[in-house]
Amino acid sequence: MSEGIAARVVVVGDGALADEVVRNLSLAGIPSAVHRPADFWTTLRLSDLQDCYCAVAAGCDPRSLRRLNSLVQVAGVDFVSVSLGPDGIVLESFPYGSDAECACFECAGPPAPTDVVAAMPDPIATGIAGALAAAAALQCSGHGARCLSIPALVAAGTSTALQRRDGCPACAPPWRGPRVIRTRNRWTARAGLTPGAAALDDQTVRLSDPIVLGCECPHCGPIEVLAGAINRPVSELPDQAPACPGCGASPLRIEVGDEFSLGELVARFGGGPVPAKFALACIGGNAVCFDLEPAAAPEPGAD
């Protein structure tokens, strides 16, 4: 992206497919910003995404797709997902910015890992997929989510409407287009506000990142080696949790949660930041998103 030019499309991805999306957007004169799937949750701010009109996931893994879907729904901007795999080119478009009732990415369930990206994508297919995704990003607005599937370059593609699933947790309020308020990641009230703030202790908020609440062995109790994981995001846990060092039991009991009262957050985190990107709440019947500013990085040499 050229310096000083605000991005109009966010692309999350790396490799040839993401490059093709960006190249085609550039040919159309559309500035874009690229974020890697591994770290976009940290580098992409809600306020930056709201300045765009579309986000494109280019060959992302299932976990990144789910997280980007939640972020885009809150921001209220259109979402396009493109992938290359055994099923050929799959392009899905979700006009969150113009159709509050459209199906979301998770209405059909998360994709299997083998459906997301091919090990050796064909360069011609990659170019076509990138061009289709760029075009979809510019024409996503409308009504209804859709999926375009092209099983092979010599085969006809099919376009189908995606239906919203009743009870889909990713569609439930307040995920869709709440009022976004950027705020400090502070969970203790200033001294002069403490009496009034006590009345808010029962207000419930839902964090963007599930938090580890407890780790224990069913036989030995709390596991010391995982004590540092308490009050940290579930995403920071190892893919395979270690067995109990005392009795060897596996799997361990890991309690997680993403919904808390303000009083519980104060008790858990005090004056420190909550390890989440944003917090959602229903206040007075209105959906509100608190876009939490990232915690300040420790100064060099600090303990």
PDB file of C-alpha atoms in Angstrom:
ATOM      1  CA  MET A   1       0.000   0.000   0.000  1.00  0.00           C
ATOM      2  CA  SER A   2       1.323   3.445  -0.878  1.00  0.00           C
ATOM      3  CA  GLU A   3       2.266   5.548   2.126  1.00  0.00           C
ATOM      4  CA  GLY A   4      -0.379   8.098   3.041  1.00  0.00           C
ATOM      5  CA  ILE A   5      -3.180   6.373   1.116  1.00  0.00           C
ATOM      6  CA  ALA A   6      -5.847   4.794   3.294  1.00  0.00           C
ATOM      7  CA  ALA A   7      -6.627   1.168   2.516  1.00  0.00           C
ATOM      8  CA  ARG A   8     -10.102   0.447   1.156  1.00  0.00           C
ATOM      9  CA  VAL A   9      -9.759  -3.351   1.234  1.00  0.00           C
ATOM     10  CA  VAL A  10      -8.027  -5.466   3.870  1.00  0.00           C
ATOM     11  CA  VAL A  11      -6.436  -8.709   2.660  1.00  0.00           C
ATOM     12  CA  VAL A  12      -5.591 -11.383   5.222  1.00  0.00           C
ATOM     13  CA  GLY A  13      -3.311 -14.017   3.764  1.00  0.00           C
ATOM     14  CA  ASP A  14       0.191 -14.722   2.539  1.00  0.00           C
ATOM     15  CA  GLY A  15       1.657 -16.463  -0.463  1.00  0.00           C
ATOM     16  CA  ALA A  16       0.698 -16.380  -4.130  1.00  0.00           C
ATOM     17  CA  LEU A  17      -3.074 -16.240  -3.672  1.00  0.00           C
ATOM     18  CA  ALA A  18      -2.953 -13.142  -1.455  1.00  0.00           C
ATOM     19  CA  ASP A  19      -0.456 -11.558  -3.873  1.00  0.00           C
ATOM     20  CA  GLU A  20      -2.865 -12.107  -6.770  1.00  0.00           C
ATOM     21  CA  VAL A  21      -5.740 -10.507  -4.863  1.00  0.00           C
ATOM     22  CA  VAL A  22      -3.621  -7.449  -4.080  1.00  0.00           C
ATOM     23  CA  ARG A  23      -2.305  -7.230  -7.653  1.00  0.00           C
ATOM     24  CA  ASN A  24      -5.803  -7.235  -9.135  1.00  0.00           C
ATOM     25  CA  LEU A  25      -7.036  -4.644  -6.634  1.00  0.00           C
ATOM     26  CA  SER A  26      -4.071  -2.468  -7.561  1.00  0.00           C
ATOM     27  CA  LEU A  27      -4.913  -2.776 -11.277  1.00  0.00           C
ATOM     28  CA  ALA A  28      -8.369  -1.438 -10.411  1.00  0.00           C
ATOM     29  CA  GLY A  29      -6.801   1.458  -8.489  1.00  0.00           C
ATOM     30  CA  ILE A  30      -7.969   0.180  -5.086  1.00  0.00           C
ATOM     31  CA  PRO A  31      -5.468   0.590  -2.205  1.00  0.00           C
ATOM     32  CA  SER A  32      -5.234  -2.420   0.085  1.00  0.00           C
ATOM     33  CA  ALA A  33      -3.507  -3.425   3.294  1.00  0.00           C
ATOM     34  CA  VAL A  34      -2.144  -6.948   3.815  1.00  0.00           C
ATOM     35  CA  HIS A  35      -2.017  -8.784   7.144  1.00  0.00           C
ATOM     36  CA  ARG A  36      -0.577 -12.230   7.742  1.00  0.00           C
ATOM     37  CA  PRO A  37      -2.973 -14.879   9.126  1.00  0.00           C
ATOM     38  CA  ALA A  38      -0.525 -15.576  11.953  1.00  0.00           C
ATOM     39  CA  ASP A  39      -0.676 -12.070  13.422  1.00  0.00           C
ATOM     40  CA  PHE A  40      -3.621 -10.114  11.947  1.00  0.00           C
ATOM     41  CA  TRP A  41      -5.496 -10.451  15.258  1.00  0.00           C
ATOM     42  CA  THR A  42      -2.829  -8.161  16.722  1.00  0.00           C
ATOM     43  CA  THR A  43      -2.017  -5.909  13.760  1.00  0.00           C
ATOM     44  CA  LEU A  44      -5.517  -5.219  12.389  1.00  0.00           C
ATOM     45  CA  ARG A  45      -7.470  -2.729  14.482  1.00  0.00           C
ATOM     46  CA  LEU A  46     -11.263  -2.509  14.371  1.00  0.00           C
ATOM     47  CA  SER A  47     -11.067   1.212  13.627  1.00  0.00           C
ATOM     48  CA  ASP A  48      -8.833   0.535  10.593  1.00  0.00           C
ATOM     49  CA  LEU A  49     -11.191  -2.160   9.330  1.00  0.00           C
ATOM     50  CA  GLN A  50     -14.193   0.164   9.658  1.00  0.00           C
ATOM     51  CA  ASP A  51     -12.486   2.589   7.249  1.00  0.00           C
ATOM     52  CA  CYS A  52     -12.564  -0.156   4.588  1.00  0.00           C
ATOM     53  CA  TYR A  53     -15.538  -1.552   2.705  1.00  0.00           C
ATOM     54  CA  CYS A  54     -14.382  -5.149   2.421  1.00  0.00           C
ATOM     55  CA  ALA A  55     -12.034  -7.711   3.932  1.00  0.00           C
ATOM     56  CA  VAL A  56     -10.695 -10.637   1.893  1.00  0.00           C
ATOM     57  CA  ALA A  57      -9.407 -13.894   3.380  1.00  0.00           C
ATOM     58  CA  ALA A  58      -7.026 -15.450   0.859  1.00  0.00           C
ATOM     59  CA  GLY A  59      -6.264 -19.092   1.605  1.00  0.00           C
ATOM     60  CA  CYS A  60      -6.539 -18.750   5.375  1.00  0.00           C
ATOM     61  CA  ASP A  61      -6.638 -21.650   7.838  1.00  0.00           C
ATOM     62  CA  PRO A  62      -9.970 -22.431   9.575  1.00  0.00           C
ATOM     63  CA  ARG A  63      -9.023 -20.769  12.871  1.00  0.00           C
ATOM     64  CA  SER A  64      -8.019 -17.514  11.138  1.00  0.00           C
ATOM     65  CA  LEU A  65     -11.228 -17.588   9.100  1.00  0.00           C
ATOM     66  CA  ARG A  66     -13.374 -17.886  12.206  1.00  0.00           C
ATOM     67  CA  ARG A  67     -11.572 -15.039  13.941  1.00  0.00           C
ATOM     68  CA  LEU A  68     -11.675 -12.792  10.885  1.00  0.00           C
ATOM     69  CA  ASN A  69     -15.383 -13.543  10.444  1.00  0.00           C
ATOM     70  CA  SER A  70     -16.096 -12.369  13.997  1.00  0.00           C
ATOM     71  CA  LEU A  71     -14.017  -9.218  13.509  1.00  0.00           C
ATOM     72  CA  VAL A  72     -15.655  -8.311  10.196  1.00  0.00           C
ATOM     73  CA  GLN A  73     -19.177  -8.853  11.547  1.00  0.00           C
ATOM     74  CA  VAL A  74     -18.489  -6.496  14.439  1.00  0.00           C
ATOM     75  CA  ALA A  75     -16.966  -3.913  12.075  1.00  0.00           C
ATOM     76  CA  GLY A  76     -19.990  -4.199   9.774  1.00  0.00           C
ATOM     77  CA  VAL A  77     -18.033  -4.469   6.504  1.00  0.00           C
ATOM     78  CA  ASP A  78     -18.326  -6.956   3.649  1.00  0.00           C
ATOM     79  CA  PHE A  79     -16.329 -10.200   3.753  1.00  0.00           C
ATOM     80  CA  VAL A  80     -14.973 -12.385   0.938  1.00  0.00           C
ATOM     81  CA  SER A  81     -13.222 -15.719   1.443  1.00  0.00           C
ATOM     82  CA  VAL A  82     -11.325 -17.412  -1.395  1.00  0.00           C
ATOM     83  CA  SER A  83      -9.530 -20.751  -1.255  1.00  0.00           C
ATOM     84  CA  LEU A  84      -7.810 -23.271  -3.517  1.00  0.00           C
ATOM     85  CA  GLY A  85      -7.985 -26.940  -2.638  1.00  0.00           C
ATOM     86  CA  PRO A  86      -9.102 -30.391  -3.741  1.00  0.00           C
ATOM     87  CA  ASP A  87     -12.522 -28.924  -4.617  1.00  0.00           C
ATOM     88  CA  GLY A  88     -10.954 -26.321  -6.916  1.00  0.00           C
ATOM     89  CA  ILE A  89     -11.697 -22.622  -6.427  1.00  0.00           C
ATOM     90  CA  VAL A  90     -14.208 -21.762  -3.710  1.00  0.00           C
ATOM     91  CA  LEU A  91     -15.291 -18.131  -3.360  1.00  0.00           C
ATOM     92  CA  GLU A  92     -17.735 -17.063  -0.654  1.00  0.00           C
ATOM     93  CA  SER A  93     -19.127 -13.557  -0.213  1.00  0.00           C
ATOM     94  CA  PHE A  94     -20.908 -12.159   2.846  1.00  0.00           C
ATOM     95  CA  PRO A  95     -22.359  -8.624   2.495  1.00  0.00           C
ATOM     96  CA  TYR A  96     -22.360  -7.781   6.204  1.00  0.00           C
ATOM     97  CA  GLY A  97     -22.160  -4.075   5.359  1.00  0.00           C
ATOM     98  CA  SER A  98     -25.462  -3.973   3.479  1.00  0.00           C
ATOM     99  CA  ASP A  99     -27.448  -7.032   4.606  1.00  0.00           C
ATOM    100  CA  ALA A 100     -27.694  -7.472   8.358  1.00  0.00           C
ATOM    101  CA  GLU A 101     -29.695 -10.691   7.910  1.00  0.00           C
ATOM    102  CA  CYS A 102     -27.363 -12.556   5.526  1.00  0.00           C
ATOM    103  CA  ALA A 103     -25.783 -15.889   6.442  1.00  0.00           C
ATOM    104  CA  CYS A 104     -22.360 -15.711   8.075  1.00  0.00           C
ATOM    105  CA  PHE A 105     -19.238 -17.727   7.386  1.00  0.00           C
ATOM    106  CA  GLU A 106     -19.975 -20.140  10.228  1.00  0.00           C
ATOM    107  CA  CYS A 107     -23.612 -20.835   9.300  1.00  0.00           C
ATOM    108  CA  ALA A 108     -22.482 -23.807   7.191  1.00  0.00           C
ATOM    109  CA  GLY A 109     -19.949 -24.899   9.793  1.00  0.00           C
ATOM    110  CA  PRO A 110     -16.158 -24.411   9.670  1.00  0.00           C
ATOM    111  CA  PRO A 111     -14.303 -25.942   6.699  1.00  0.00           C
ATOM    112  CA  ALA A 112     -12.082 -28.969   7.088  1.00  0.00           C
ATOM    113  CA  PRO A 113      -8.336 -28.156   6.938  1.00  0.00           C
ATOM    114  CA  THR A 114      -7.971 -29.980   3.608  1.00  0.00           C
ATOM    115  CA  ASP A 115     -10.609 -27.724   2.044  1.00  0.00           C
ATOM    116  CA  VAL A 116      -8.730 -24.492   2.706  1.00  0.00           C
ATOM    117  CA  VAL A 117      -5.547 -24.452   0.654  1.00  0.00           C
ATOM    118  CA  ALA A 118      -3.811 -26.861  -1.700  1.00  0.00           C
ATOM    119  CA  ALA A 119      -0.201 -27.824  -1.047  1.00  0.00           C
ATOM    120  CA  MET A 120       0.856 -26.951  -4.633  1.00  0.00           C
ATOM    121  CA  PRO A 121      -1.756 -24.589  -6.130  1.00  0.00           C
ATOM    122  CA  ASP A 122      -1.785 -24.296  -9.902  1.00  0.00           C
ATOM    123  CA  PRO A 123      -0.454 -20.842 -10.913  1.00  0.00           C
ATOM    124  CA  ILE A 124      -3.223 -20.330 -13.498  1.00  0.00           C
ATOM    125  CA  ALA A 125      -5.914 -21.276 -10.975  1.00  0.00           C
ATOM    126  CA  THR A 126      -4.248 -18.975  -8.447  1.00  0.00           C
ATOM    127  CA  GLY A 127      -4.399 -16.053 -10.877  1.00  0.00           C
ATOM    128  CA  ILE A 128      -8.056 -16.688 -11.666  1.00  0.00           C
ATOM    129  CA  ALA A 129      -8.955 -17.084  -7.982  1.00  0.00           C
ATOM    130  CA  GLY A 130      -7.164 -13.840  -7.108  1.00  0.00           C
ATOM    131  CA  ALA A 131      -8.991 -11.948  -9.869  1.00  0.00           C
ATOM    132  CA  LEU A 132     -12.371 -13.371  -8.813  1.00  0.00           C
ATOM    133  CA  ALA A 133     -11.753 -12.435  -5.167  1.00  0.00           C
ATOM    134  CA  ALA A 134     -10.745  -8.889  -6.097  1.00  0.00           C
ATOM    135  CA  ALA A 135     -13.859  -8.504  -8.253  1.00  0.00           C
ATOM    136  CA  ALA A 136     -16.050  -9.904  -5.474  1.00  0.00           C
ATOM    137  CA  ALA A 137     -14.524  -7.457  -2.985  1.00  0.00           C
ATOM    138  CA  LEU A 138     -15.616  -4.566  -5.219  1.00  0.00           C
ATOM    139  CA  GLN A 139     -19.107  -5.939  -5.896  1.00  0.00           C
ATOM    140  CA  CYS A 140     -19.993  -7.663  -2.631  1.00  0.00           C
ATOM    141  CA  SER A 141     -22.651  -5.204  -1.485  1.00  0.00           C
ATOM    142  CA  GLY A 142     -26.191  -6.458  -1.946  1.00  0.00           C
ATOM    143  CA  HIS A 143     -28.429  -9.018  -0.326  1.00  0.00           C
ATOM    144  CA  GLY A 144     -27.651 -12.589   0.607  1.00  0.00           C
ATOM    145  CA  ALA A 145     -24.428 -14.532   1.042  1.00  0.00           C
ATOM    146  CA  ARG A 146     -23.292 -16.670  -1.900  1.00  0.00           C
ATOM    147  CA  CYS A 147     -20.767 -19.367  -2.721  1.00  0.00           C
ATOM    148  CA  LEU A 148     -19.131 -19.776  -6.138  1.00  0.00           C
ATOM    149  CA  SER A 149     -17.510 -23.162  -6.702  1.00  0.00           C
ATOM    150  CA  ILE A 150     -15.303 -23.945  -9.713  1.00  0.00           C
ATOM    151  CA  PRO A 151     -14.142 -27.584  -9.405  1.00  0.00           C
ATOM    152  CA  ALA A 152     -11.723 -27.402 -12.356  1.00  0.00           C
ATOM    153  CA  LEU A 153     -10.595 -24.772 -14.844  1.00  0.00           C
ATOM    154  CA  VAL A 154     -12.298 -26.654 -17.699  1.00  0.00           C
ATOM    155  CA  ALA A 155     -15.537 -27.234 -15.740  1.00  0.00           C
ATOM    156  CA  ALA A 156     -18.538 -24.988 -15.280  1.00  0.00           C
ATOM    157  CA  GLY A 157     -18.832 -23.176 -11.957  1.00  0.00           C
ATOM    158  CA  THR A 158     -21.894 -23.132  -9.755  1.00  0.00           C
ATOM    159  CA  SER A 159     -23.186 -20.243  -7.661  1.00  0.00           C
ATOM    160  CA  THR A 160     -25.454 -21.004  -4.725  1.00  0.00           C
ATOM    161  CA  ALA A 161     -27.131 -18.907  -2.059  1.00  0.00           C
ATOM    162  CA  LEU A 162     -25.976 -19.508   1.515  1.00  0.00           C
ATOM    163  CA  GLN A 163     -28.737 -19.757   4.088  1.00  0.00           C
ATOM    164  CA  ARG A 164     -28.547 -18.393   7.607  1.00  0.00           C
ATOM    165  CA  ARG A 165     -28.597 -21.166  10.201  1.00  0.00           C
ATOM    166  CA  ASP A 166     -30.965 -20.836  13.142  1.00  0.00           C
ATOM    167  CA  GLY A 167     -29.014 -20.806  16.383  1.00  0.00           C
ATOM    168  CA  CYS A 168     -25.651 -20.053  14.770  1.00  0.00           C
ATOM    169  CA  PRO A 169     -23.614 -18.618  17.682  1.00  0.00           C
ATOM    170  CA  ALA A 170     -21.533 -16.467  15.330  1.00  0.00           C
ATOM    171  CA  CYS A 171     -24.715 -14.704  14.144  1.00  0.00           C
ATOM    172  CA  ALA A 172     -26.211 -14.155  17.583  1.00  0.00           C
ATOM    173  CA  PRO A 173     -26.429 -10.589  18.950  1.00  0.00           C
ATOM    174  CA  PRO A 174     -24.421  -8.525  19.577  1.00  0.00           C
ATOM    175  CA  TRP A 175     -21.961  -9.731  16.883  1.00  0.00           C
ATOM    176  CA  ARG A 176     -23.600  -7.953  13.954  1.00  0.00           C
ATOM    177  CA  GLY A 177     -22.626  -4.290  13.521  1.00  0.00           C
ATOM    178  CA  PRO A 178     -22.767  -2.957  17.102  1.00  0.00           C
ATOM    179  CA  ARG A 179     -21.842   0.592  17.985  1.00  0.00           C
ATOM    180  CA  VAL A 180     -18.044   0.560  18.329  1.00  0.00           C
ATOM    181  CA  ILE A 181     -16.410   2.589  21.106  1.00  0.00           C
ATOM    182  CA  ARG A 182     -12.626   2.698  21.316  1.00  0.00           C
ATOM    183  CA  THR A 183     -11.491   2.637  24.901  1.00  0.00           C
ATOM    184  CA  ARG A 184      -8.560   1.956  27.163  1.00  0.00           C
ATOM    185  CA  ASN A 185      -8.141  -1.607  28.341  1.00  0.00           C
ATOM    186  CA  ARG A 186      -8.857  -0.590  31.944  1.00  0.00           C
ATOM    187  CA  TRP A 187     -10.982  -2.588  34.370  1.00  0.00           C
ATOM    188  CA  THR A 188     -10.821  -0.520  37.556  1.00  0.00           C
ATOM    189  CA  ALA A 189     -12.678   2.761  37.942  1.00  0.00           C
ATOM    190  CA  ARG A 190     -10.976   5.995  38.928  1.00  0.00           C
ATOM    191  CA  ALA A 191     -11.284   6.827  42.626  1.00  0.00           C
ATOM    192  CA  GLY A 192     -13.922   9.542  42.136  1.00  0.00           C
ATOM    193  CA  LEU A 193     -16.108   7.207  40.056  1.00  0.00           C
ATOM    194  CA  THR A 194     -15.953   4.150  42.312  1.00  0.00           C
ATOM    195  CA  PRO A 195     -19.385   4.593  44.036  1.00  0.00           C
ATOM    196  CA  GLY A 196     -21.216   4.938  40.734  1.00  0.00           C
ATOM    197  CA  ALA A 197     -19.157   2.243  39.033  1.00  0.00           C
ATOM    198  CA  ALA A 198     -20.201  -0.336  41.622  1.00  0.00           C
ATOM    199  CA  ALA A 199     -23.664  -0.335  40.047  1.00  0.00           C
ATOM    200  CA  LEU A 200     -22.118  -1.670  36.837  1.00  0.00           C
ATOM    201  CA  ASP A 201     -20.576  -4.762  38.428  1.00  0.00           C
ATOM    202  CA  ASP A 202     -23.388  -6.976  37.131  1.00  0.00           C
ATOM    203  CA  GLN A 203     -23.123  -5.767  33.513  1.00  0.00           C
ATOM    204  CA  THR A 204     -22.205  -8.770  31.350  1.00  0.00           C
ATOM    205  CA  VAL A 205     -19.686  -8.549  28.521  1.00  0.00           C
ATOM    206  CA  ARG A 206     -18.507 -11.140  26.035  1.00  0.00           C
ATOM    207  CA  LEU A 207     -14.797 -11.123  25.204  1.00  0.00           C
ATOM    208  CA  SER A 208     -13.515 -11.696  21.689  1.00  0.00           C
ATOM    209  CA  ASP A 209     -11.009 -14.236  23.016  1.00  0.00           C
ATOM    210  CA  PRO A 210     -12.001 -17.155  25.271  1.00  0.00           C
ATOM    211  CA  ILE A 211      -9.951 -17.116  28.485  1.00  0.00           C
ATOM    212  CA  VAL A 212      -8.502 -20.072  30.385  1.00  0.00           C
ATOM    213  CA  LEU A 213     -10.167 -20.172  33.806  1.00  0.00           C
ATOM    214  CA  GLY A 214      -8.589 -23.305  35.229  1.00  0.00           C
ATOM    215  CA  CYS A 215      -6.306 -26.250  34.423  1.00  0.00           C
ATOM    216  CA  GLU A 216      -6.332 -29.338  36.596  1.00  0.00           C
ATOM    217  CA  CYS A 217      -5.838 -33.082  36.647  1.00  0.00           C
ATOM    218  CA  PRO A 218      -8.994 -35.066  37.535  1.00  0.00           C
ATOM    219  CA  HIS A 219      -6.900 -36.945  40.121  1.00  0.00           C
ATOM    220  CA  CYS A 220      -4.200 -34.543  41.353  1.00  0.00           C
ATOM    221  CA  GLY A 221      -5.955 -31.154  41.136  1.00  0.00           C
ATOM    222  CA  PRO A 222      -4.419 -27.897  39.746  1.00  0.00           C
ATOM    223  CA  ILE A 223      -1.378 -28.354  37.480  1.00  0.00           C
ATOM    224  CA  GLU A 224       1.511 -26.091  38.422  1.00  0.00           C
ATOM    225  CA  VAL A 225       3.137 -26.300  34.990  1.00  0.00           C
ATOM    226  CA  LEU A 226       0.014 -24.695  33.458  1.00  0.00           C
ATOM    227  CA  ALA A 227      -0.573 -22.127  36.209  1.00  0.00           C
ATOM    228  CA  GLY A 228       0.747 -19.378  33.920  1.00  0.00           C
ATOM    229  CA  ALA A 229      -2.018 -20.135  31.414  1.00  0.00           C
ATOM    230  CA  ILE A 230      -4.760 -19.034  33.819  1.00  0.00           C
ATOM    231  CA  ASN A 231      -6.412 -15.784  32.664  1.00  0.00           C
ATOM    232  CA  ARG A 232      -4.667 -16.061  29.288  1.00  0.00           C
ATOM    233  CA  PRO A 233      -6.332 -16.647  25.888  1.00  0.00           C
ATOM    234  CA  VAL A 234      -7.100 -20.253  24.972  1.00  0.00           C
ATOM    235  CA  SER A 235      -5.188 -19.650  21.723  1.00  0.00           C
ATOM    236  CA  GLU A 236      -1.942 -19.540  23.727  1.00  0.00           C
ATOM    237  CA  LEU A 237      -2.340 -23.098  25.005  1.00  0.00           C
ATOM    238  CA  PRO A 238      -0.169 -25.712  23.280  1.00  0.00           C
ATOM    239  CA  ASP A 239      -1.923 -27.733  20.585  1.00  0.00           C
ATOM    240  CA  GLN A 240      -1.456 -30.808  22.737  1.00  0.00           C
ATOM    241  CA  ALA A 241      -1.789 -30.078  26.449  1.00  0.00           C
ATOM    242  CA  PRO A 242       0.857 -31.895  28.535  1.00  0.00           C
ATOM    243  CA  ALA A 243      -0.091 -34.891  30.629  1.00  0.00           C
ATOM    244  CA  CYS A 244      -0.233 -34.556  34.396  1.00  0.00           C
ATOM    245  CA  PRO A 245       3.366 -34.677  35.703  1.00  0.00           C
ATOM    246  CA  GLY A 246       2.120 -36.413  38.852  1.00  0.00           C
ATOM    247  CA  CYS A 247       0.033 -39.319  37.551  1.00  0.00           C
ATOM    248  CA  GLY A 248       0.357 -39.050  33.768  1.00  0.00           C
ATOM    249  CA  ALA A 249      -3.385 -38.488  33.246  1.00  0.00           C
ATOM    250  CA  SER A 250      -4.395 -37.010  29.892  1.00  0.00           C
ATOM    251  CA  PRO A 251      -6.369 -35.061  28.840  1.00  0.00           C
ATOM    252  CA  LEU A 252      -6.438 -32.537  31.641  1.00  0.00           C
ATOM    253  CA  ARG A 253      -9.540 -30.591  32.619  1.00  0.00           C
ATOM    254  CA  ILE A 254      -9.308 -27.120  31.107  1.00  0.00           C
ATOM    255  CA  GLU A 255     -12.109 -24.669  31.944  1.00  0.00           C
ATOM    256  CA  VAL A 256     -12.603 -21.767  29.554  1.00  0.00           C
ATOM    257  CA  GLY A 257     -15.020 -18.854  29.326  1.00  0.00           C
ATOM    258  CA  ASP A 258     -15.680 -15.729  27.280  1.00  0.00           C
ATOM    259  CA  GLU A 259     -18.619 -14.164  29.153  1.00  0.00           C
ATOM    260  CA  PHE A 260     -18.063 -12.269  32.402  1.00  0.00           C
ATOM    261  CA  SER A 261     -19.611  -9.578  34.541  1.00  0.00           C
ATOM    262  CA  LEU A 262     -17.590  -6.393  34.938  1.00  0.00           C
ATOM    263  CA  GLY A 263     -17.147  -7.296  38.588  1.00  0.00           C
ATOM    264  CA  GLU A 264     -15.569 -10.638  37.624  1.00  0.00           C
ATOM    265  CA  LEU A 265     -13.173  -8.933  35.189  1.00  0.00           C
ATOM    266  CA  VAL A 266     -12.086  -6.472  37.884  1.00  0.00           C
ATOM    267  CA  ALA A 267     -11.510  -9.347  40.302  1.00  0.00           C
ATOM    268  CA  ARG A 268      -9.486 -11.309  37.753  1.00  0.00           C
ATOM    269  CA  PHE A 269      -7.451  -8.555  36.119  1.00  0.00           C
ATOM    270  CA  GLY A 270      -7.541  -5.563  38.469  1.00  0.00           C
ATOM    271  CA  GLY A 271      -5.809  -2.605  36.872  1.00  0.00           C
ATOM    272  CA  GLY A 272      -4.165  -4.767  34.216  1.00  0.00           C
ATOM    273  CA  PRO A 273      -5.412  -5.252  30.656  1.00  0.00           C
ATOM    274  CA  VAL A 274      -7.743  -8.062  29.657  1.00  0.00           C
ATOM    275  CA  PRO A 275      -6.129 -10.287  26.986  1.00  0.00           C
ATOM    276  CA  ALA A 276      -8.830  -9.670  24.373  1.00  0.00           C
ATOM    277  CA  LYS A 277      -9.220  -7.581  21.230  1.00  0.00           C
ATOM    278  CA  PHE A 278     -12.710  -6.312  22.004  1.00  0.00           C
ATOM    279  CA  ALA A 279     -15.635  -6.818  24.373  1.00  0.00           C
ATOM    280  CA  LEU A 280     -19.318  -6.968  23.413  1.00  0.00           C
ATOM    281  CA  ALA A 281     -22.276  -5.976  25.555  1.00  0.00           C
ATOM    282  CA  CYS A 282     -25.989  -5.208  25.335  1.00  0.00           C
ATOM    283  CA  ILE A 283     -26.615  -1.920  27.146  1.00  0.00           C
ATOM    284  CA  GLY A 284     -30.126  -0.502  27.292  1.00  0.00           C
ATOM    285  CA  GLY A 285     -31.172  -2.881  24.537  1.00  0.00           C
ATOM    286  CA  ASN A 286     -28.393  -1.680  22.226  1.00  0.00           C
ATOM    287  CA  ALA A 287     -25.379  -3.701  21.077  1.00  0.00           C
ATOM    288  CA  VAL A 288     -22.066  -2.060  21.966  1.00  0.00           C
ATOM    289  CA  CYS A 289     -18.499  -3.120  21.150  1.00  0.00           C
ATOM    290  CA  PHE A 290     -15.622  -1.833  23.271  1.00  0.00           C
ATOM    291  CA  ASP A 291     -12.598  -1.777  20.978  1.00  0.00           C
ATOM    292  CA  LEU A 292      -9.819  -2.309  23.493  1.00  0.00           C
ATOM    293  CA  GLU A 293      -6.608  -0.448  22.838  1.00  0.00           C
ATOM    294  CA  PRO A 294      -3.614  -2.807  22.857  1.00  0.00           C
ATOM    295  CA  ALA A 295      -1.600  -2.927  26.062  1.00  0.00           C
ATOM    296  CA  ALA A 296       1.548  -0.818  26.013  1.00  0.00           C
ATOM    297  CA  ALA A 297       4.689  -2.788  25.192  1.00  0.00           C
ATOM    298  CA  PRO A 298       7.147  -3.097  28.092  1.00  0.00           C
ATOM    299  CA  GLU A 299      10.027  -0.664  28.011  1.00  0.00           C
ATOM    300  CA  PRO A 300      13.416  -2.088  27.010  1.00  0.00           C
ATOM    301  CA  GLY A 301      15.237  -3.417  30.027  1.00  0.00           C
ATOM    302  CA  ALA A 302      12.080  -3.622  32.151  1.00  0.00           C
ATOM    303  CA  ASP A 303      11.680  -6.726  34.245  1.00  0.00           C
TER     304      ASP A 303
END
